[in-house]
Amino acid sequence: PKRRGKLGLLPVAQDDGPRTANIIQKPNHVIWDMKSGDEVMNWLEENFPHVPIRDIVSKEEAVAFASERGGQFPDPQFTKRIQASIGANPQSGTTCVLVGDSMHAFPPDLGQGVNAALDDVCDLEAALDKEAKTKANDPSILKAAAERYEKVRVPESEGLIRVMQVGFPYQYGQSPYAEKLWMINFVLRSFVLSKILPRLFHPAAVIMLQDASIRYSEVWRRAQQTTRRLFAFLGTGAALVVLRQIMPIVAG
């Protein structure tokens, strides 16, 4: 519903310190059309009756909120071209590479922004070291390192973005049915199938991301593998049910 709301609370180390509460809604939500502080206060009280809103949010803050349009998260996206050489001679000209948000942009759902950027830098350093060891004093080192970096990072960026699209999407006001379906899928993968049959099924992507030894491309590969096996499992089960219904008819 367009009047329904949720607050996203970030954990903090100090229990008695202030906490940021994020309201994340789609552009057509009523909250973005509110013109006054009173409208904001009434909406907050309607959606969060258990919270003493007027003791927490001042009139000035409510008015300031009503006057703002809010920020927007980018859609998950990445680019497959992350390096280029500038100059008459590509081998010895200026070489540019992309790292961080310029290479892969996405909402902060899974907390991977800094991690992904650090991965970029580490892989760039590794590419530079590799080329420096094999092409000492060669003016084409930077170009070769950039190409090596691109070859390594593009698959990782794509894996990261694919995971972002499905990893933790329900906070954006999906229907209650979509939320429940996501949660069932999450529990089934993470706490049932991957525990009973760990060689066949992997946990949900959001769980696998917590293991620093697994790269983004591998997380996505395992997530897709589990999805295919889930469909095969369900399809086989459905076929068996149909066969059980048909067999008595055939026998008769």
Short mmCIF file of C-alpha atoms in Angstrom, two decimals:
data_model
loop_
_atom_site.label_atom_id
_atom_site.label_comp_id
_atom_site.label_asym_id
_atom_site.label_seq_id
_atom_site.Cartn_x
_atom_site.Cartn_y
_atom_site.Cartn_z
CA PRO A 1 0.00 0.00 0.00
CA LYS A 2 1.15 3.52 -0.78
CA ARG A 3 0.54 4.63 2.82
CA ARG A 4 2.42 1.73 4.38
CA GLY A 5 5.87 2.43 5.79
CA LYS A 6 8.97 0.92 7.33
CA LEU A 7 11.92 2.34 9.20
CA GLY A 8 15.40 1.00 8.54
CA LEU A 9 17.54 1.27 11.68
CA LEU A 10 21.31 0.95 11.46
CA PRO A 11 23.15 -0.70 14.39
CA VAL A 12 25.39 1.51 16.51
CA ALA A 13 28.02 0.73 19.12
CA GLN A 14 26.63 3.10 21.77
CA ASP A 15 23.23 2.02 23.11
CA ASP A 16 22.45 5.51 24.40
CA GLY A 17 23.56 7.37 21.25
CA PRO A 18 21.37 8.64 18.40
CA ARG A 19 20.38 6.22 15.66
CA THR A 20 19.61 7.00 12.05
CA ALA A 21 16.20 5.81 10.86
CA ASN A 22 15.81 5.54 7.10
CA ILE A 23 12.47 5.68 5.29
CA ILE A 24 12.87 3.80 2.02
CA GLN A 25 9.87 4.02 -0.30
CA LYS A 26 9.19 4.08 -4.03
CA PRO A 27 8.80 7.47 -5.81
CA ASN A 28 4.98 7.20 -5.95
CA HIS A 29 4.60 6.82 -2.18
CA VAL A 30 2.43 9.41 -0.41
CA ILE A 31 5.25 10.46 1.88
CA TRP A 32 7.04 12.26 -0.96
CA ASP A 33 3.96 14.41 -1.65
CA MET A 34 3.59 15.71 1.90
CA LYS A 35 3.75 19.50 2.14
CA SER A 36 3.71 20.17 5.88
CA GLY A 37 5.28 18.96 9.09
CA ASP A 38 1.86 18.00 10.44
CA GLU A 39 1.33 15.60 7.52
CA VAL A 40 4.67 14.00 8.25
CA MET A 41 3.90 13.66 11.97
CA ASN A 42 0.47 12.16 11.30
CA TRP A 43 1.90 9.64 8.86
CA LEU A 44 4.63 8.59 11.28
CA GLU A 45 2.11 8.17 14.11
CA GLU A 46 -0.23 6.20 11.87
CA ASN A 47 2.49 3.77 10.77
CA PHE A 48 4.44 3.54 14.03
CA PRO A 49 1.87 3.88 16.85
CA HIS A 50 4.19 2.12 19.32
CA VAL A 51 6.83 4.85 18.94
CA PRO A 52 6.50 8.20 20.79
CA ILE A 53 7.00 10.15 17.57
CA ARG A 54 6.39 13.65 18.97
CA ASP A 55 8.94 13.04 21.71
CA ILE A 56 11.56 11.97 19.18
CA VAL A 57 10.88 14.11 16.10
CA SER A 58 10.67 17.87 16.55
CA LYS A 59 8.31 20.10 14.56
CA GLU A 60 11.30 21.69 12.87
CA GLU A 61 12.60 18.28 11.76
CA ALA A 62 9.19 17.30 10.41
CA VAL A 63 8.94 20.57 8.44
CA ALA A 64 12.46 20.07 7.08
CA PHE A 65 11.56 16.53 6.01
CA ALA A 66 8.43 17.74 4.20
CA SER A 67 10.46 20.31 2.29
CA GLU A 68 12.95 17.75 1.01
CA ARG A 69 12.50 15.26 -1.81
CA GLY A 70 14.86 12.70 -0.34
CA GLY A 71 17.75 10.93 -1.97
CA GLN A 72 17.65 8.12 -4.49
CA PHE A 73 19.61 4.90 -4.69
CA PRO A 74 20.93 3.94 -8.12
CA ASP A 75 19.66 0.82 -9.82
CA PRO A 76 22.29 -1.95 -9.58
CA GLN A 77 24.53 -1.49 -12.61
CA PHE A 78 28.05 -2.12 -13.86
CA THR A 79 30.15 -1.49 -16.95
CA LYS A 80 32.11 -4.04 -18.97
CA ARG A 81 34.69 -1.48 -20.17
CA ILE A 82 36.78 -0.33 -17.23
CA GLN A 83 40.09 0.67 -18.82
CA ALA A 84 41.25 2.84 -21.68
CA SER A 85 44.48 4.34 -23.01
CA ILE A 86 44.74 7.94 -24.15
CA GLY A 87 47.35 9.19 -26.56
CA ALA A 88 48.75 8.62 -30.02
CA ASN A 89 50.47 5.44 -28.90
CA PRO A 90 48.09 3.23 -26.86
CA GLN A 91 50.97 1.20 -25.49
CA SER A 92 52.83 4.14 -23.95
CA GLY A 93 50.08 6.75 -23.55
CA THR A 94 48.07 7.62 -20.45
CA THR A 95 46.15 4.65 -19.07
CA CYS A 96 42.92 5.10 -17.09
CA VAL A 97 40.99 2.52 -15.06
CA LEU A 98 37.74 2.58 -13.13
CA VAL A 99 37.36 1.51 -9.51
CA GLY A 100 34.57 1.67 -6.95
CA ASP A 101 31.23 3.29 -7.73
CA SER A 102 32.38 4.47 -11.16
CA MET A 103 32.63 0.79 -12.11
CA HIS A 104 29.72 -0.72 -10.17
CA ALA A 105 26.90 1.26 -8.54
CA PHE A 106 24.16 -0.17 -6.35
CA PRO A 107 22.04 0.55 -3.23
CA PRO A 108 23.66 -0.12 0.15
CA ASP A 109 21.46 -3.16 0.84
CA LEU A 110 24.19 -5.68 1.52
CA GLY A 111 26.93 -3.37 2.77
CA GLN A 112 29.32 -4.25 -0.05
CA GLY A 113 30.28 -0.78 -1.31
CA VAL A 114 33.60 -0.43 0.51
CA ASN A 115 34.35 -4.15 0.22
CA ALA A 116 33.89 -4.11 -3.55
CA ALA A 117 36.04 -0.98 -3.93
CA LEU A 118 38.84 -2.54 -1.86
CA ASP A 119 38.62 -5.66 -4.02
CA ASP A 120 39.05 -3.45 -7.08
CA VAL A 121 42.17 -1.83 -5.64
CA CYS A 122 43.67 -5.16 -4.56
CA ASP A 123 43.13 -6.69 -8.00
CA LEU A 124 44.57 -3.60 -9.67
CA GLU A 125 47.66 -3.82 -7.46
CA ALA A 126 48.01 -7.52 -8.26
CA ALA A 127 47.79 -6.81 -12.00
CA LEU A 128 50.44 -4.08 -11.74
CA ASP A 129 52.77 -6.34 -9.75
CA LYS A 130 52.31 -9.20 -12.21
CA GLU A 131 53.14 -7.08 -15.24
CA ALA A 132 56.03 -5.32 -13.49
CA LYS A 133 57.68 -8.68 -12.82
CA THR A 134 57.43 -9.79 -16.45
CA LYS A 135 57.92 -6.48 -18.28
CA ALA A 136 60.41 -4.45 -16.27
CA ASN A 137 61.09 -1.01 -17.80
CA ASP A 138 58.63 -1.73 -20.61
CA PRO A 139 56.42 1.32 -21.39
CA SER A 140 53.48 -0.99 -22.09
CA ILE A 141 53.30 -2.17 -18.45
CA LEU A 142 50.36 0.08 -17.52
CA LYS A 143 48.35 -0.88 -20.59
CA ALA A 144 48.93 -4.60 -20.03
CA ALA A 145 48.13 -4.29 -16.32
CA ALA A 146 44.90 -2.41 -17.09
CA GLU A 147 43.81 -5.13 -19.52
CA ARG A 148 44.64 -7.83 -16.97
CA TYR A 149 42.68 -5.90 -14.31
CA GLU A 150 39.66 -5.59 -16.62
CA LYS A 151 39.70 -9.30 -17.38
CA VAL A 152 39.61 -10.11 -13.66
CA ARG A 153 37.23 -7.44 -12.37
CA VAL A 154 34.45 -7.40 -14.95
CA PRO A 155 33.20 -10.91 -14.03
CA GLU A 156 33.39 -9.95 -10.35
CA SER A 157 31.41 -6.76 -10.95
CA GLU A 158 28.75 -8.63 -12.86
CA GLY A 159 28.48 -11.25 -10.13
CA LEU A 160 28.20 -8.52 -7.50
CA ILE A 161 25.43 -6.69 -9.38
CA ARG A 162 23.44 -9.87 -10.02
CA VAL A 163 23.62 -10.71 -6.32
CA MET A 164 22.49 -7.17 -5.47
CA GLN A 165 19.39 -7.61 -7.61
CA VAL A 166 18.17 -10.63 -5.67
CA GLY A 167 20.18 -10.70 -2.42
CA PHE A 168 18.08 -8.54 -0.11
CA PRO A 169 15.32 -6.78 -2.09
CA TYR A 170 12.27 -6.93 0.15
CA GLN A 171 13.01 -3.76 2.11
CA TYR A 172 11.84 -1.68 -0.85
CA GLY A 173 8.13 -2.09 -0.17
CA GLN A 174 7.38 -5.22 -2.14
CA SER A 175 3.99 -6.80 -1.65
CA PRO A 176 3.54 -8.91 1.51
CA TYR A 177 3.42 -12.00 -0.71
CA ALA A 178 6.78 -11.16 -2.31
CA GLU A 179 8.30 -10.60 1.12
CA LYS A 180 7.04 -13.96 2.40
CA LEU A 181 8.23 -15.75 -0.76
CA TRP A 182 11.70 -14.23 -0.38
CA MET A 183 11.86 -15.22 3.28
CA ILE A 184 10.74 -18.79 2.54
CA ASN A 185 13.41 -19.05 -0.15
CA PHE A 186 16.03 -17.60 2.23
CA VAL A 187 15.20 -20.02 5.06
CA LEU A 188 14.93 -23.01 2.71
CA ARG A 189 18.37 -22.37 1.20
CA SER A 190 20.24 -21.25 4.32
CA PHE A 191 18.84 -23.40 7.12
CA VAL A 192 17.34 -26.47 5.48
CA LEU A 193 18.74 -27.60 2.13
CA SER A 194 22.32 -26.38 2.62
CA LYS A 195 22.42 -28.10 6.03
CA ILE A 196 20.90 -31.39 4.91
CA LEU A 197 22.55 -31.60 1.48
CA PRO A 198 25.54 -29.24 1.59
CA ARG A 199 27.10 -30.75 -1.53
CA LEU A 200 24.02 -30.03 -3.62
CA PHE A 201 22.65 -26.77 -2.22
CA HIS A 202 24.26 -23.53 -1.08
CA PRO A 203 22.99 -20.95 1.42
CA ALA A 204 21.31 -17.76 0.24
CA ALA A 205 23.60 -15.23 -1.43
CA VAL A 206 23.34 -12.82 1.50
CA ILE A 207 24.84 -15.52 3.74
CA MET A 208 27.61 -16.48 1.31
CA LEU A 209 28.69 -12.82 1.07
CA GLN A 210 29.77 -13.01 4.70
CA ASP A 211 32.54 -15.41 3.74
CA ALA A 212 35.44 -13.22 2.57
CA SER A 213 37.09 -16.18 0.84
CA ILE A 214 34.29 -16.46 -1.75
CA ARG A 215 34.48 -14.00 -4.63
CA TYR A 216 31.38 -12.30 -6.02
CA SER A 217 31.39 -14.29 -9.25
CA GLU A 218 31.51 -17.52 -7.26
CA VAL A 219 28.67 -16.38 -4.97
CA TRP A 220 26.52 -15.72 -8.03
CA ARG A 221 27.50 -19.02 -9.65
CA ARG A 222 26.56 -20.96 -6.51
CA ALA A 223 23.28 -19.04 -6.15
CA GLN A 224 22.32 -19.86 -9.75
CA GLN A 225 23.36 -23.48 -9.29
CA THR A 226 21.13 -23.81 -6.24
CA THR A 227 18.24 -22.16 -8.11
CA ARG A 228 18.54 -24.65 -10.98
CA ARG A 229 18.66 -27.57 -8.59
CA LEU A 230 15.67 -26.25 -6.65
CA PHE A 231 13.62 -26.05 -9.84
CA ALA A 232 14.77 -29.54 -10.83
CA PHE A 233 13.86 -30.84 -7.39
CA LEU A 234 10.41 -29.22 -7.47
CA GLY A 235 9.84 -30.33 -11.06
CA THR A 236 10.72 -33.92 -10.19
CA GLY A 237 8.41 -33.82 -7.18
CA ALA A 238 5.54 -32.46 -9.27
CA ALA A 239 6.13 -35.15 -11.94
CA LEU A 240 6.01 -37.88 -9.30
CA VAL A 241 2.74 -36.54 -7.92
CA VAL A 242 1.22 -36.49 -11.41
CA LEU A 243 2.46 -40.03 -12.08
CA ARG A 244 0.88 -41.27 -8.86
CA GLN A 245 -2.43 -39.79 -9.97
CA ILE A 246 -2.15 -41.27 -13.46
CA MET A 247 -0.99 -44.77 -12.50
CA PRO A 248 -4.31 -45.93 -10.93
CA ILE A 249 -6.13 -44.75 -14.06
CA VAL A 250 -3.72 -46.65 -16.32
CA ALA A 251 -3.92 -49.73 -14.12
CA GLY A 252 -7.73 -49.58 -14.17
#
